[in-house]
Amino acid sequence: MPGFELMGPEELKEVMEVMETGILMRYGFDNERKGVFKVRQFEEEFARYCGAGYALGVTSGSSALKIALTALDVGPGDEVLVPAFTFLATWEAVLEVGAVPVLTDIDETLNMDPADMERKISPYTKAAIPVHMCGSGARIDKVLDVARRHNLLVLEDNAQGCGGSFSGKKLGTFGDMGIFSFDYYKTMTTGEGGMVITNSETLYHRSDEYHDHGHDHNPKVSRAMEGRSILGFNYRMNELQGALGLAQLRKLDTMIAEQRKNKAAIKALLSGVKGVKFRDLPDPQGDTATFLAFNLPDEGAAEKFQQALGAGGVDTVCYKRNAWHYLPNWEHFLSQSTANSKKFPFTNPMNRRTVRYERQDIPQAEDLLGRTLVMGINIRMPEERLATIRQAIEKAADVL
Ligand SMILES: *Cc1c(COP(=O)(O)O)cnc(C)c1O
């Protein structure tokens, strides 16, 4: 599942090259840094890997979402379509830019349902954030279709699908912008970190300036003399993260290949179990295989099967009961418990209508997530581990 399984001499070598200069910041210190620009190099290699025009390294996937929404000029008065099933950060980012997130259902891919996305559009909808959850893509072709017909911007949250693709094109490159997370749980990791990608020079420059207090990064003048046209903040990636990212990126295809092999082995074991159906993958070739998701006919069966697997030493997640990845469980969001006492932006007078967040508006998520179990796939799976999984599945099959 995560790149931390392969933290090794390659990462150490990259990090040491930074330590030898002592320059931890990506900007400035041109004489002292002896030609070492790890973040810049990571961005170049990442953009090339994805087939994107531009990449910007930032502090996290969460800040990448905020930066991209800001670059797209999504703000107060705008509505953004967000799936019910995603990590909370996708929703928080919309609030961070002062916009209103709108609840969208998922389909059998466990990602945004293009049909429901179309139903949830209002005159105020400016953008949609399809999320490629658990290593596999949304029906991104259909999402783009709907977006084009309604003139919506698309930001792909690909925090969990780094290296994945659809029809041979990398996830994150379909929308106007795409973001990635390199936090410690993600497929490749820099401890904390994120990336924004786009093919638009304008959106890249807006992101670049916003993420560093407006600095235009004019190479012809010193940092102190750089120009600025918009206000920003600080979401700069540092050189140690850039170094780690370079080493991890070079391992990404190997990680995905290993995960695919391991996932296929476990899938083969589960396919013999009566009632088990697998998650719908829009393009199985493009699956990063960080997770295996399967469902049972009803919640009762799923719960029994999950308990039996757990007793056999194999953990799975039922996301309907997960505290951080399913909107109906976010009591602090539903009660508008913002850190500011004014409940902004829920109370923003520029909001044009009251939007509701109710289970009845996401019937497919309610159904699917209640009877779907998700298993993390490791990069390293020794023979003994596979044997444990085999035994656990055989025993669990008896309780159905
Ligand atoms: C992890 C994650 C994020 C946020 O990334 P961080 O780097 O942890 O801030 C955003 N969206 C999704 C779907 C994620 O899984």
PDB file of N, CA and C in Angstrom, residues 108 110 134 263 266-267 269-271 273-281 291-298 301-303 305-306 309 314-319 367-377 389 393 396 400:
ATOM      1  N   GLU A 108     -20.958   2.295  -8.640  1.00  0.00           N
ATOM      2  CA  GLU A 108     -20.260   1.031  -8.319  1.00  0.00           C
ATOM      3  C   GLU A 108     -18.738   1.150  -8.407  1.00  0.00           C
ATOM      4  N   LEU A 110     -17.304   3.291  -6.732  1.00  0.00           N
ATOM      5  CA  LEU A 110     -17.093   3.936  -5.424  1.00  0.00           C
ATOM      6  C   LEU A 110     -16.643   5.393  -5.588  1.00  0.00           C
ATOM      7  N   CYS A 134      -9.208   5.081  -3.242  1.00  0.00           N
ATOM      8  CA  CYS A 134      -8.694   3.724  -3.034  1.00  0.00           C
ATOM      9  C   CYS A 134      -7.991   3.176  -4.275  1.00  0.00           C
ATOM     10  N   LYS A 263      -2.541  -8.110  -5.335  1.00  0.00           N
ATOM     11  CA  LYS A 263      -3.993  -7.946  -5.368  1.00  0.00           C
ATOM     12  C   LYS A 263      -4.642  -9.076  -6.173  1.00  0.00           C
ATOM     13  N   ILE A 266      -4.948 -12.237  -4.118  1.00  0.00           N
ATOM     14  CA  ILE A 266      -6.013 -12.200  -3.109  1.00  0.00           C
ATOM     15  C   ILE A 266      -7.388 -12.223  -3.786  1.00  0.00           C
ATOM     16  N   LYS A 267      -7.486 -11.534  -4.896  1.00  0.00           N
ATOM     17  CA  LYS A 267      -8.747 -11.498  -5.641  1.00  0.00           C
ATOM     18  C   LYS A 267      -9.143 -12.913  -6.090  1.00  0.00           C
ATOM     19  N   LEU A 269      -8.479 -15.641  -4.586  1.00  0.00           N
ATOM     20  CA  LEU A 269      -8.985 -16.381  -3.428  1.00  0.00           C
ATOM     21  C   LEU A 269     -10.434 -15.995  -3.123  1.00  0.00           C
ATOM     22  N   LEU A 270     -10.721 -14.689  -3.226  1.00  0.00           N
ATOM     23  CA  LEU A 270     -12.056 -14.199  -2.882  1.00  0.00           C
ATOM     24  C   LEU A 270     -13.101 -14.529  -3.944  1.00  0.00           C
ATOM     25  N   SER A 271     -12.647 -14.690  -5.173  1.00  0.00           N
ATOM     26  CA  SER A 271     -13.627 -14.879  -6.251  1.00  0.00           C
ATOM     27  C   SER A 271     -14.349 -16.213  -6.100  1.00  0.00           C
ATOM     28  N   VAL A 273     -15.679 -17.133  -3.306  1.00  0.00           N
ATOM     29  CA  VAL A 273     -16.637 -17.019  -2.199  1.00  0.00           C
ATOM     30  C   VAL A 273     -18.014 -16.599  -2.723  1.00  0.00           C
ATOM     31  N   LYS A 274     -19.015 -17.361  -2.318  1.00  0.00           N
ATOM     32  CA  LYS A 274     -20.383 -17.115  -2.799  1.00  0.00           C
ATOM     33  C   LYS A 274     -20.873 -15.725  -2.368  1.00  0.00           C
ATOM     34  N   GLY A 275     -21.406 -14.976  -3.311  1.00  0.00           N
ATOM     35  CA  GLY A 275     -21.975 -13.666  -2.969  1.00  0.00           C
ATOM     36  C   GLY A 275     -20.998 -12.514  -3.081  1.00  0.00           C
ATOM     37  N   VAL A 276     -19.707 -12.815  -3.185  1.00  0.00           N
ATOM     38  CA  VAL A 276     -18.712 -11.736  -3.277  1.00  0.00           C
ATOM     39  C   VAL A 276     -18.682 -11.164  -4.693  1.00  0.00           C
ATOM     40  N   LYS A 277     -18.804  -9.828  -4.771  1.00  0.00           N
ATOM     41  CA  LYS A 277     -18.655  -9.136  -6.061  1.00  0.00           C
ATOM     42  C   LYS A 277     -17.602  -8.052  -5.910  1.00  0.00           C
ATOM     43  N   PHE A 278     -16.850  -7.822  -6.957  1.00  0.00           N
ATOM     44  CA  PHE A 278     -15.772  -6.846  -6.853  1.00  0.00           C
ATOM     45  C   PHE A 278     -16.207  -5.467  -7.314  1.00  0.00           C
ATOM     46  N   ARG A 279     -15.523  -4.484  -6.768  1.00  0.00           N
ATOM     47  CA  ARG A 279     -15.744  -3.096  -7.174  1.00  0.00           C
ATOM     48  C   ARG A 279     -15.561  -2.957  -8.686  1.00  0.00           C
ATOM     49  N   ASP A 280     -16.380  -2.117  -9.284  1.00  0.00           N
ATOM     50  CA  ASP A 280     -16.314  -1.857 -10.715  1.00  0.00           C
ATOM     51  C   ASP A 280     -15.123  -0.931 -11.012  1.00  0.00           C
ATOM     52  N   LEU A 281     -14.200  -1.382 -11.831  1.00  0.00           N
ATOM     53  CA  LEU A 281     -13.050  -0.543 -12.194  1.00  0.00           C
ATOM     54  C   LEU A 281     -13.229  -0.052 -13.637  1.00  0.00           C
ATOM     55  N   PHE A 291      -5.608  -0.907  -3.094  1.00  0.00           N
ATOM     56  CA  PHE A 291      -6.686  -1.490  -2.284  1.00  0.00           C
ATOM     57  C   PHE A 291      -7.471  -2.494  -3.122  1.00  0.00           C
ATOM     58  N   LEU A 292      -8.072  -3.435  -2.402  1.00  0.00           N
ATOM     59  CA  LEU A 292      -9.018  -4.353  -3.031  1.00  0.00           C
ATOM     60  C   LEU A 292     -10.367  -4.136  -2.361  1.00  0.00           C
ATOM     61  N   ALA A 293     -11.366  -3.763  -3.150  1.00  0.00           N
ATOM     62  CA  ALA A 293     -12.706  -3.528  -2.605  1.00  0.00           C
ATOM     63  C   ALA A 293     -13.679  -4.539  -3.187  1.00  0.00           C
ATOM     64  N   PHE A 294     -14.470  -5.136  -2.308  1.00  0.00           N
ATOM     65  CA  PHE A 294     -15.466  -6.117  -2.777  1.00  0.00           C
ATOM     66  C   PHE A 294     -16.716  -5.961  -1.935  1.00  0.00           C
ATOM     67  N   ASN A 295     -17.840  -6.405  -2.478  1.00  0.00           N
ATOM     68  CA  ASN A 295     -19.067  -6.269  -1.705  1.00  0.00           C
ATOM     69  C   ASN A 295     -19.810  -7.576  -1.549  1.00  0.00           C
ATOM     70  N   LEU A 296     -20.697  -7.581  -0.552  1.00  0.00           N
ATOM     71  CA  LEU A 296     -21.543  -8.736  -0.268  1.00  0.00           C
ATOM     72  C   LEU A 296     -22.989  -8.304  -0.491  1.00  0.00           C
ATOM     73  N   PRO A 297     -23.924  -9.263  -0.511  1.00  0.00           N
ATOM     74  CA  PRO A 297     -25.298  -8.900  -0.883  1.00  0.00           C
ATOM     75  C   PRO A 297     -25.963  -7.899   0.074  1.00  0.00           C
ATOM     76  N   ASP A 298     -25.607  -7.929   1.367  1.00  0.00           N
ATOM     77  CA  ASP A 298     -26.221  -6.976   2.299  1.00  0.00           C
ATOM     78  C   ASP A 298     -25.273  -6.652   3.460  1.00  0.00           C
ATOM     79  N   ALA A 301     -24.354  -9.528   5.996  1.00  0.00           N
ATOM     80  CA  ALA A 301     -23.353 -10.474   5.489  1.00  0.00           C
ATOM     81  C   ALA A 301     -21.965  -9.836   5.513  1.00  0.00           C
ATOM     82  N   ALA A 302     -21.907  -8.555   5.129  1.00  0.00           N
ATOM     83  CA  ALA A 302     -20.614  -7.871   5.109  1.00  0.00           C
ATOM     84  C   ALA A 302     -20.009  -7.810   6.513  1.00  0.00           C
ATOM     85  N   GLU A 303     -20.869  -7.524   7.502  1.00  0.00           N
ATOM     86  CA  GLU A 303     -20.366  -7.404   8.871  1.00  0.00           C
ATOM     87  C   GLU A 303     -19.865  -8.759   9.399  1.00  0.00           C
ATOM     88  N   PHE A 305     -18.811 -11.277   7.605  1.00  0.00           N
ATOM     89  CA  PHE A 305     -17.619 -11.650   6.845  1.00  0.00           C
ATOM     90  C   PHE A 305     -16.411 -10.858   7.349  1.00  0.00           C
ATOM     91  N   GLN A 306     -16.633  -9.565   7.619  1.00  0.00           N
ATOM     92  CA  GLN A 306     -15.548  -8.715   8.123  1.00  0.00           C
ATOM     93  C   GLN A 306     -15.036  -9.225   9.467  1.00  0.00           C
ATOM     94  N   LEU A 309     -13.042 -12.445   8.971  1.00  0.00           N
ATOM     95  CA  LEU A 309     -11.718 -12.152   8.395  1.00  0.00           C
ATOM     96  C   LEU A 309     -10.795 -11.584   9.467  1.00  0.00           C
ATOM     97  N   VAL A 314      -6.978 -10.727   9.253  1.00  0.00           N
ATOM     98  CA  VAL A 314      -7.033  -9.906   8.032  1.00  0.00           C
ATOM     99  C   VAL A 314      -8.025  -8.759   8.237  1.00  0.00           C
ATOM    100  N   ASP A 315      -7.510  -7.539   8.293  1.00  0.00           N
ATOM    101  CA  ASP A 315      -8.360  -6.373   8.553  1.00  0.00           C
ATOM    102  C   ASP A 315      -8.916  -5.788   7.263  1.00  0.00           C
ATOM    103  N   THR A 316     -10.168  -5.363   7.344  1.00  0.00           N
ATOM    104  CA  THR A 316     -10.797  -4.652   6.224  1.00  0.00           C
ATOM    105  C   THR A 316     -11.530  -3.442   6.798  1.00  0.00           C
ATOM    106  N   VAL A 317     -11.838  -2.492   5.934  1.00  0.00           N
ATOM    107  CA  VAL A 317     -12.568  -1.294   6.359  1.00  0.00           C
ATOM    108  C   VAL A 317     -13.946  -1.290   5.718  1.00  0.00           C
ATOM    109  N   CYS A 318     -14.962  -0.982   6.520  1.00  0.00           N
ATOM    110  CA  CYS A 318     -16.296  -0.732   5.981  1.00  0.00           C
ATOM    111  C   CYS A 318     -16.501   0.779   6.085  1.00  0.00           C
ATOM    112  N   TYR A 319     -16.458   1.461   4.925  1.00  0.00           N
ATOM    113  CA  TYR A 319     -16.395   2.927   4.956  1.00  0.00           C
ATOM    114  C   TYR A 319     -17.684   3.603   5.410  1.00  0.00           C
ATOM    115  N   ASP A 367     -26.084   2.464   0.277  1.00  0.00           N
ATOM    116  CA  ASP A 367     -26.188   1.038  -0.008  1.00  0.00           C
ATOM    117  C   ASP A 367     -24.802   0.406  -0.185  1.00  0.00           C
ATOM    118  N   LEU A 368     -24.025   0.942  -1.120  1.00  0.00           N
ATOM    119  CA  LEU A 368     -22.744   0.313  -1.484  1.00  0.00           C
ATOM    120  C   LEU A 368     -21.736   0.304  -0.339  1.00  0.00           C
ATOM    121  N   LEU A 369     -21.569   1.451   0.326  1.00  0.00           N
ATOM    122  CA  LEU A 369     -20.516   1.525   1.349  1.00  0.00           C
ATOM    123  C   LEU A 369     -20.853   0.671   2.570  1.00  0.00           C
ATOM    124  N   GLY A 370     -22.142   0.380   2.772  1.00  0.00           N
ATOM    125  CA  GLY A 370     -22.537  -0.444   3.914  1.00  0.00           C
ATOM    126  C   GLY A 370     -22.206  -1.912   3.734  1.00  0.00           C
ATOM    127  N   ARG A 371     -22.100  -2.337   2.481  1.00  0.00           N
ATOM    128  CA  ARG A 371     -21.827  -3.766   2.257  1.00  0.00           C
ATOM    129  C   ARG A 371     -20.531  -4.001   1.493  1.00  0.00           C
ATOM    130  N   THR A 372     -19.712  -2.938   1.388  1.00  0.00           N
ATOM    131  CA  THR A 372     -18.406  -3.074   0.739  1.00  0.00           C
ATOM    132  C   THR A 372     -17.310  -3.161   1.795  1.00  0.00           C
ATOM    133  N   LEU A 373     -16.375  -4.064   1.595  1.00  0.00           N
ATOM    134  CA  LEU A 373     -15.207  -4.175   2.482  1.00  0.00           C
ATOM    135  C   LEU A 373     -13.962  -3.843   1.668  1.00  0.00           C
ATOM    136  N   VAL A 374     -13.051  -3.101   2.281  1.00  0.00           N
ATOM    137  CA  VAL A 374     -11.851  -2.657   1.570  1.00  0.00           C
ATOM    138  C   VAL A 374     -10.601  -3.141   2.311  1.00  0.00           C
ATOM    139  N   MET A 375      -9.731  -3.786   1.560  1.00  0.00           N
ATOM    140  CA  MET A 375      -8.506  -4.360   2.125  1.00  0.00           C
ATOM    141  C   MET A 375      -7.304  -3.612   1.541  1.00  0.00           C
ATOM    142  N   GLY A 376      -6.376  -3.185   2.381  1.00  0.00           N
ATOM    143  CA  GLY A 376      -5.154  -2.559   1.897  1.00  0.00           C
ATOM    144  C   GLY A 376      -4.239  -3.623   1.300  1.00  0.00           C
ATOM    145  N   ILE A 377      -3.590  -3.287   0.170  1.00  0.00           N
ATOM    146  CA  ILE A 377      -2.675  -4.234  -0.472  1.00  0.00           C
ATOM    147  C   ILE A 377      -1.242  -3.764  -0.233  1.00  0.00           C
ATOM    148  N   ILE A 389      -3.952 -15.105   4.723  1.00  0.00           N
ATOM    149  CA  ILE A 389      -5.123 -14.531   4.056  1.00  0.00           C
ATOM    150  C   ILE A 389      -5.991 -15.644   3.471  1.00  0.00           C
ATOM    151  N   ILE A 393      -9.867 -16.266   4.582  1.00  0.00           N
ATOM    152  CA  ILE A 393     -10.964 -16.206   3.607  1.00  0.00           C
ATOM    153  C   ILE A 393     -11.754 -17.514   3.606  1.00  0.00           C
ATOM    154  N   ALA A 396     -13.855 -17.501   6.717  1.00  0.00           N
ATOM    155  CA  ALA A 396     -14.911 -16.482   6.659  1.00  0.00           C
ATOM    156  C   ALA A 396     -16.022 -16.911   5.698  1.00  0.00           C
ATOM    157  N   LEU A 400     -20.997 -17.243   5.809  1.00  0.00           N
ATOM    158  CA  LEU A 400     -21.988 -16.619   4.909  1.00  0.00           C
ATOM    159  C   LEU A 400     -23.197 -17.544   4.672  1.00  0.00           C
TER     160      LEU A 400
END
